[in-house]
Short mmCIF file of C-alpha atoms (C1' of nucleotides) in Angstrom, two decimals:
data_model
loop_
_atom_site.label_atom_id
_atom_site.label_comp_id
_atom_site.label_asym_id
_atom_site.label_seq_id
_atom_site.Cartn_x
_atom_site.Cartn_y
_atom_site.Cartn_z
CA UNK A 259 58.16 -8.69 -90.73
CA UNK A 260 56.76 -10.92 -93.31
CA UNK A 261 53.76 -12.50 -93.37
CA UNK A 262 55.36 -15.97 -92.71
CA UNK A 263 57.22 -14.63 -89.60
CA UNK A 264 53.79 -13.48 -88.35
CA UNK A 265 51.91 -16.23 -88.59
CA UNK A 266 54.92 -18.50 -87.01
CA UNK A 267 55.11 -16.00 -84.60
CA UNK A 268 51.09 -16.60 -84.42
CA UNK A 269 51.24 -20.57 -84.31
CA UNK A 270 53.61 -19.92 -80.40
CA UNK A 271 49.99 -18.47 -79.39
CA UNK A 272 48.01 -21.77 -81.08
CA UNK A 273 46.65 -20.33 -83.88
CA UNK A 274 46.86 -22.54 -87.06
CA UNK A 275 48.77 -21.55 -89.92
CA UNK A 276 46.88 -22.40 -92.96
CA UNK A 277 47.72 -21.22 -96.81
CA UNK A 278 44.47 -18.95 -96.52
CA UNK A 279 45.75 -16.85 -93.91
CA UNK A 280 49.24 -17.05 -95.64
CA UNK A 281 47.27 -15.42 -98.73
CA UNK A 282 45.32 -12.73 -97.09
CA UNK A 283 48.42 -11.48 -94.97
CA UNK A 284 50.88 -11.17 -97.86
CA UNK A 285 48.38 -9.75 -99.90
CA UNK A 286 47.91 -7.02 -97.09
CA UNK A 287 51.72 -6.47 -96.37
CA UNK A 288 52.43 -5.90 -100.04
CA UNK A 289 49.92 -3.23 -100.90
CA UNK A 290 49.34 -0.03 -99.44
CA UNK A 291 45.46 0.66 -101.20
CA UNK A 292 44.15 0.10 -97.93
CA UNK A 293 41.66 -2.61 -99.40
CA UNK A 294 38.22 -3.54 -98.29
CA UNK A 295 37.57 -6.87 -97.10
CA UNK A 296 35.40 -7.43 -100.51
CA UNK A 297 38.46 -6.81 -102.39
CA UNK A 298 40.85 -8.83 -100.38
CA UNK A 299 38.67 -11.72 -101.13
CA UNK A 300 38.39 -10.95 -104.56
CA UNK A 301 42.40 -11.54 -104.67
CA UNK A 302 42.61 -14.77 -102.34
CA UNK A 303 39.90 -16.15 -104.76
CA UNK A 304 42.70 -16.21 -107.56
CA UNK A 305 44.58 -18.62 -105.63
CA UNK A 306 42.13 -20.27 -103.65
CA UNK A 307 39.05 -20.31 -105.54
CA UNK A 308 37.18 -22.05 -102.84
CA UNK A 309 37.85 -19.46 -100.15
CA UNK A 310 34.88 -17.82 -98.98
CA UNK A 311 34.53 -14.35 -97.52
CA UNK A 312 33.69 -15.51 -93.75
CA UNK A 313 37.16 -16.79 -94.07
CA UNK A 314 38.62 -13.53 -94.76
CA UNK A 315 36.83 -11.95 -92.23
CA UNK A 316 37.28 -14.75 -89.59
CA UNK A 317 41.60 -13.91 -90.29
CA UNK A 318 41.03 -9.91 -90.26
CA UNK A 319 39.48 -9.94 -87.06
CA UNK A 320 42.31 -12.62 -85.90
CA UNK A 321 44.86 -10.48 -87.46
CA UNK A 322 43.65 -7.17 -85.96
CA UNK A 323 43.10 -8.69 -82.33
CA UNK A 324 46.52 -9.95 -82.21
CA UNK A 325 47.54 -6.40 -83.38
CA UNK A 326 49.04 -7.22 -86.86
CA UNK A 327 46.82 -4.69 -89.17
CA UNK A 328 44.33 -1.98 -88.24
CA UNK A 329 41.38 -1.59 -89.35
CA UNK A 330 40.08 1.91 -90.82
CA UNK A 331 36.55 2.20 -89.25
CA UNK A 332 34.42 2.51 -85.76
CA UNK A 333 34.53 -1.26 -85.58
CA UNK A 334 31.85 -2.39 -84.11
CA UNK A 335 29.92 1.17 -83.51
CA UNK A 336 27.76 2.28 -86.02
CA UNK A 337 27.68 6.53 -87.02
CA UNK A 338 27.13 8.68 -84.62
CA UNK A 339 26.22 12.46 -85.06
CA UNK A 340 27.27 15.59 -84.40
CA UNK A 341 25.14 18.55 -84.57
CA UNK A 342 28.84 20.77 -84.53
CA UNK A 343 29.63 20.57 -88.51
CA UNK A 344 32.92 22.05 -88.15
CA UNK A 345 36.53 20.63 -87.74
CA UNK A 346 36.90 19.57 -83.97
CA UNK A 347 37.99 16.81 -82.42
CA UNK A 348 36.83 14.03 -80.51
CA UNK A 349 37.91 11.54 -77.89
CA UNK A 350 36.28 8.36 -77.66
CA UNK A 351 36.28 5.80 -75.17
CA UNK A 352 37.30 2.20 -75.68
CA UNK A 353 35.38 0.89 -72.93
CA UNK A 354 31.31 2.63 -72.83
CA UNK A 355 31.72 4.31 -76.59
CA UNK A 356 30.65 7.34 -75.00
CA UNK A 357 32.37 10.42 -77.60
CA UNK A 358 33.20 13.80 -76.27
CA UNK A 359 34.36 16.64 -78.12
CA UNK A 360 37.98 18.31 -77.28
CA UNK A 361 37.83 22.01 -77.39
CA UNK A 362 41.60 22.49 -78.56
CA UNK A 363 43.72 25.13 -80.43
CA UNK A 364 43.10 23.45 -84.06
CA UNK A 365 46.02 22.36 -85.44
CA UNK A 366 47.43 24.19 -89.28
CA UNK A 367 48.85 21.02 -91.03
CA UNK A 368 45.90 20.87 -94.11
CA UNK A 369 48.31 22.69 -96.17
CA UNK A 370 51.50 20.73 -95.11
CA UNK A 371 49.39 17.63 -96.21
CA UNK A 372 48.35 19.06 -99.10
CA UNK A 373 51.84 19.85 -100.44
CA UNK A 374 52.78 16.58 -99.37
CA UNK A 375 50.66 14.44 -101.18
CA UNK A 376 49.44 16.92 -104.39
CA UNK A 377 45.55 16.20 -102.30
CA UNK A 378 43.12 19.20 -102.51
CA UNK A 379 42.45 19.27 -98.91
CA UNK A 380 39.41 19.85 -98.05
CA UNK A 381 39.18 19.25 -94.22
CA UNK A 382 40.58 16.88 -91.50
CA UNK A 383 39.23 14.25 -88.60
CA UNK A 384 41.75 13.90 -85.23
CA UNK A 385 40.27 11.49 -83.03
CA UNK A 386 41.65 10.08 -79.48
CA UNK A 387 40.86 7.35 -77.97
CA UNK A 388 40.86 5.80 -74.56
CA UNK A 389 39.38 4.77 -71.33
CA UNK A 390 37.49 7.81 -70.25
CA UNK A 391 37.44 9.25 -66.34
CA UNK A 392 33.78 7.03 -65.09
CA UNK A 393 35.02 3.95 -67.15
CA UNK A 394 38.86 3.90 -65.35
CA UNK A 395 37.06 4.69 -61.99
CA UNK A 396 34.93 1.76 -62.71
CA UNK A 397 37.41 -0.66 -63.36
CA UNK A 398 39.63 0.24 -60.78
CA UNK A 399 36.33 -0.26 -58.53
CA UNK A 400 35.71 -3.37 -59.90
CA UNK A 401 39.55 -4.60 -59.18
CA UNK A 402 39.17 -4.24 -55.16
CA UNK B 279 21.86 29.23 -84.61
CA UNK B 280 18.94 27.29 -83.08
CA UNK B 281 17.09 24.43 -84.92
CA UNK B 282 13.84 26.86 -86.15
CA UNK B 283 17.15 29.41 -88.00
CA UNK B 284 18.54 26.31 -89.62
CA UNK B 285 15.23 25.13 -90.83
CA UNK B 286 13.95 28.42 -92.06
CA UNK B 287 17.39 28.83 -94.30
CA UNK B 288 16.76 25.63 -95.64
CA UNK B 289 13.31 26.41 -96.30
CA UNK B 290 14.65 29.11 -98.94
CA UNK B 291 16.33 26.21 -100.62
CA UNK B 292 13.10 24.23 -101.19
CA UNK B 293 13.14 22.17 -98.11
CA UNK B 294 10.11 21.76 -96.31
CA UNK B 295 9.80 22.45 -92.47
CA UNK B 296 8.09 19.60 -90.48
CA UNK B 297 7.92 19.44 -86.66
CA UNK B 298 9.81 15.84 -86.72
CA UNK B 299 12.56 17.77 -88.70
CA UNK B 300 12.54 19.99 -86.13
CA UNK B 301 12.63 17.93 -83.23
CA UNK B 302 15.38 15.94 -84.84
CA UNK B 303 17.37 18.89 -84.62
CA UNK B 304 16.91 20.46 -81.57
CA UNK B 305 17.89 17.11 -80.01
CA UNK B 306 21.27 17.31 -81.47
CA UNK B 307 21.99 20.73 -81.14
CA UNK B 308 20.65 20.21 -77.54
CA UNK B 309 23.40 17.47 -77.11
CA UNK B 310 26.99 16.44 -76.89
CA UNK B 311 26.99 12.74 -76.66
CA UNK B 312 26.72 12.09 -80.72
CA UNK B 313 23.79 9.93 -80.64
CA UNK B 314 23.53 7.72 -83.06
CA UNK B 315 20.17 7.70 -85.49
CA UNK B 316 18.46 4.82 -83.20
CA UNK B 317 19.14 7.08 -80.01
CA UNK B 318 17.52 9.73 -81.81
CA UNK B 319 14.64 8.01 -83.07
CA UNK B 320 14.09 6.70 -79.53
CA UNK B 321 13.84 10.72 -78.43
CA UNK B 322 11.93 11.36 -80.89
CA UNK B 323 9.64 8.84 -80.49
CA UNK B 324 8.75 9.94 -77.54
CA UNK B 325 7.20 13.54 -78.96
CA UNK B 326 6.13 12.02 -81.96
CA UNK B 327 5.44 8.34 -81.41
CA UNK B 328 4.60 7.60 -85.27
CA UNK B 329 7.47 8.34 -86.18
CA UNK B 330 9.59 5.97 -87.93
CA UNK B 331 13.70 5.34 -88.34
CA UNK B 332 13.29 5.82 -92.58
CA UNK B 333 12.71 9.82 -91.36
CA UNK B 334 15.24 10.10 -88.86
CA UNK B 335 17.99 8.89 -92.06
CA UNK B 336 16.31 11.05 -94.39
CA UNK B 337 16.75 14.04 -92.02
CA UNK B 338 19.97 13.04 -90.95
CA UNK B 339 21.19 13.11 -94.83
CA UNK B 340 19.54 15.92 -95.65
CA UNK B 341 21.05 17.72 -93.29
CA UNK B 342 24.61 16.24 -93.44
CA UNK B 343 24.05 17.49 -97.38
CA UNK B 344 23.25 20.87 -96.29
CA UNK B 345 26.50 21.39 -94.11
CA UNK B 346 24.71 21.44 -90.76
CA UNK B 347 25.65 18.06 -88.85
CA UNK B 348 28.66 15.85 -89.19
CA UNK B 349 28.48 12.48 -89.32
CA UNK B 350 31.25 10.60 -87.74
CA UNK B 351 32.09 7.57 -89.31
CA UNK B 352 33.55 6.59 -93.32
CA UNK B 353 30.17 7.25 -94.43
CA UNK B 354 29.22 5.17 -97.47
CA UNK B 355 32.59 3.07 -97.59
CA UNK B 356 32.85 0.30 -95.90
CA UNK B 357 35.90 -1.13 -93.33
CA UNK B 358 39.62 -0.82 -95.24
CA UNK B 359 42.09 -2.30 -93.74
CA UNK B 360 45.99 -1.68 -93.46
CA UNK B 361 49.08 -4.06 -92.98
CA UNK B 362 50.55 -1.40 -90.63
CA UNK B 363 48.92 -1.32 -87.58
CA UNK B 364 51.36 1.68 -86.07
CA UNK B 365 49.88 5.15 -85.72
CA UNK B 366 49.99 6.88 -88.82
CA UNK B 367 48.07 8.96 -91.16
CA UNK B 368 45.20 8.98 -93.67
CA UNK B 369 44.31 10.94 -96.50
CA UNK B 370 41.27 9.99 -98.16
CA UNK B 371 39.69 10.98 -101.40
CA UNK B 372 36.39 12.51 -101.28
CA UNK B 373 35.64 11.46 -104.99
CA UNK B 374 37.23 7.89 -105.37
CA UNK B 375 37.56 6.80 -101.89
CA UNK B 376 41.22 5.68 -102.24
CA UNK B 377 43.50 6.31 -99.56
CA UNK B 378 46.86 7.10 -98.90
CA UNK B 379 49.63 6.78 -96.14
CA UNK B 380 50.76 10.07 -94.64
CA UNK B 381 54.74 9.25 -93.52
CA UNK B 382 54.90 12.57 -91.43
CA UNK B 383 56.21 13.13 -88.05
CA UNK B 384 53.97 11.86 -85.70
CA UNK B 385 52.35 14.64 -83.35
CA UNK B 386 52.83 14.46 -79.89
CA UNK B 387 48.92 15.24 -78.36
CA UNK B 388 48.22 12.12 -76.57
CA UNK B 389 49.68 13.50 -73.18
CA UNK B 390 47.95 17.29 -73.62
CA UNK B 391 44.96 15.86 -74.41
CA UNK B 392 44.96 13.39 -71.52
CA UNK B 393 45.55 15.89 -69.06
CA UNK B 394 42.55 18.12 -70.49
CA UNK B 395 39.96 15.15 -70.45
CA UNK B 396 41.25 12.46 -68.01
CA UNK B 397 40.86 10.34 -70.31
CA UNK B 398 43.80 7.29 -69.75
CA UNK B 399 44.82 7.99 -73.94
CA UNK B 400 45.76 5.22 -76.06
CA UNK B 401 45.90 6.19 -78.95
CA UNK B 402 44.54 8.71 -81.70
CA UNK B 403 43.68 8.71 -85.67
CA UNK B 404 44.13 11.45 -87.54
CA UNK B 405 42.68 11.83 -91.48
CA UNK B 406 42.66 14.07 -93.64
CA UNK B 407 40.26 13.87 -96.60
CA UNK B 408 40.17 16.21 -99.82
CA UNK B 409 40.44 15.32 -103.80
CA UNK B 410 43.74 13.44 -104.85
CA UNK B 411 45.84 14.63 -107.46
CA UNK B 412 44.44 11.79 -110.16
CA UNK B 413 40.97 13.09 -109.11
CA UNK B 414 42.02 16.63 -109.69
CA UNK B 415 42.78 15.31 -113.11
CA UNK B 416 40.19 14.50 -114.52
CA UNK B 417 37.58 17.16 -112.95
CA UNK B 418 39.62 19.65 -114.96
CA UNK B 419 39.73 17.01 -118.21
CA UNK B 420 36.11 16.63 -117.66
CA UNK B 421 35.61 20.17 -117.30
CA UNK B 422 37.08 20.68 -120.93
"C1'" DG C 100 -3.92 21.56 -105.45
"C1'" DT C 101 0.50 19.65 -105.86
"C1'" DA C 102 4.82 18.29 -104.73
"C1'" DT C 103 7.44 16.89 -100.73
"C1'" DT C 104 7.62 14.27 -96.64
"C1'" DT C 105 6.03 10.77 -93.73
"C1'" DG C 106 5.45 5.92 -92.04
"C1'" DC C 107 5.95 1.43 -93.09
"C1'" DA C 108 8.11 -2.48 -94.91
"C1'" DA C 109 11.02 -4.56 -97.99
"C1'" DA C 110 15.55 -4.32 -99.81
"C1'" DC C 111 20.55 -3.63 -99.30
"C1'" DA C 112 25.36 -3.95 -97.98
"C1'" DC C 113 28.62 -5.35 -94.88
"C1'" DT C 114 29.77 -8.44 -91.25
"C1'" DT C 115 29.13 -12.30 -88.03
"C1'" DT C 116 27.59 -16.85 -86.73
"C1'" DG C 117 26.36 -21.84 -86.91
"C1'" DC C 118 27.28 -26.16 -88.64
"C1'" DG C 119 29.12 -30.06 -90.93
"C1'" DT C 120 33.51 -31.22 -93.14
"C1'" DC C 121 38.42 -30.85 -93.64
"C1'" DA C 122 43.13 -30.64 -92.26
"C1'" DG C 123 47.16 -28.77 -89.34
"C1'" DG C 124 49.83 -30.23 -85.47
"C1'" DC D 30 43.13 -38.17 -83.59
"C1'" DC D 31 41.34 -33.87 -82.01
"C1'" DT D 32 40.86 -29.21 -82.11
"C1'" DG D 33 40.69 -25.29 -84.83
"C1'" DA D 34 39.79 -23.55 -89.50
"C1'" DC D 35 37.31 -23.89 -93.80
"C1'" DG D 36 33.29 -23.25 -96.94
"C1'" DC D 37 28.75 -22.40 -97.15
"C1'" DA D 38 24.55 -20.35 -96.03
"C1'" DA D 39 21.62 -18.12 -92.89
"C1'" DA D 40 21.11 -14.54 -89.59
"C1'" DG D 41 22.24 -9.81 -87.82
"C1'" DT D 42 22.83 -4.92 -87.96
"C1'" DG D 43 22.75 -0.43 -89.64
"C1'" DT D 44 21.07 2.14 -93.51
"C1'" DT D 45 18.49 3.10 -97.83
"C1'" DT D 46 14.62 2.83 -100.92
"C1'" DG D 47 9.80 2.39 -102.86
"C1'" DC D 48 5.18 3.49 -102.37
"C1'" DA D 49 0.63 4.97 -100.70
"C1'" DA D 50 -1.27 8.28 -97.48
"C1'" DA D 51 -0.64 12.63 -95.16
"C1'" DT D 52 0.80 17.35 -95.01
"C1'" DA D 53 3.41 21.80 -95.87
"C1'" DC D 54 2.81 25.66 -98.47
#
DNA sequence: GTATTTGCAAACACTTTGCGTCAGG
DNA sequence: CCTGACGCAAAGTGTTTGCAAATAC
């Protein structure tokens, strides 16, 4: 889908479609560096040199609640730690935040990767996520 | 290994031993619900009411450095965002942060490890970090 | 004793928000 | 027109840094 179908696509739900947006989304369809907001602004600004960075934000978080792009991070939660250095894997939960770890057979695919992409692998991060058990019971709660 | 083991390795590496160290990490090894550093700092307090959220970081990095906690989270990069907002896979350099797409067939988890959390699933990330092959490079030009 | 660590506060980086203006529909 | 989006700047949030005083060794 190209940006342009998107954003038509977009307008159906009434949200404007204005050159900006145009920009940012064809700019993200037609890479695949994975680029920070900082640099996506960086490459509006060569077409629209008046564009500021809230903008690009402001159509990220448009674009990513609508479910067009993803966004590489926590989100909103800031780092949490684990006193457990080595590879395991967590599950977190949409709803509370709350993390807990998944004692699992650990999977073998770090050299599969590796030969893949030519990478020195040097370790892996699997993480679920979901509504967890108390957060589902709450909500179902909540619905009666 | 218990907090006091940790701390007494590290203290053959120069590092001193100080009770808030230690109380920083017997709260995490004490724990599975990956506090964040302000949840820690608010345990801490509590022993050690001077102390201040500068030491809890410090701590925290030292002993990420060391090997002994895991942080969970990009670290030092900030949000990248991609145009594809399907499940698929990372690989991320360790030395110049780039990352890459991993087309690969997609694992089939979610189900297993819904049934051994009760969590509802919705989704998962999976990343795999390590040195890429440009990276590689020029370690071994530099190394010359 | 001396070098590291602490506590505090200021600085930082990334992101969000508020507000007046602009423009898509 | 009128509502949503823009540009700008200020505020927020999580984290790091600089420095004098305290403390491990």
């Amino acid at each position: 889908m190209t940006a342009i179908e998107i954003l038509k696509k977009l307008k159906e739900k009434g949200v404007r479609f204005t050159p900006q947006r145009q920009a940012i989304l064809e700019f993200l369809l037609g890479t695949d560096t994975h680029p920070t907001a900082e640099e996506i602004y960086h490459h509006v600004k060569a077409k629209f040199p008046g564009v500021s960075l809230g903008t690009i934000y402001n159509t990220l978080n448009m674009l990513k609640e609508h479910g067009h792009i993803m966004e590489l991070s926590y989100g909103d939660m800031c780092s949490r730690f684990d006193g457990n250095p080595k590879n395991h894997y967590h599950v977190a939960c949409t709803d509370c935040g709350r993390i807990v770890d998944l004692h699992s057979p650990l999977l073998d695919l770090e050299q599969e990767v590796g030969e893949k992409t030519g990478f020195l692998v040097q370790g892996h991060r699997l993480e679920f996520y979901g509504v967890c058990p108390e957060c589902s019971t709450h909500k179902r709660a909540k619905m009666n």
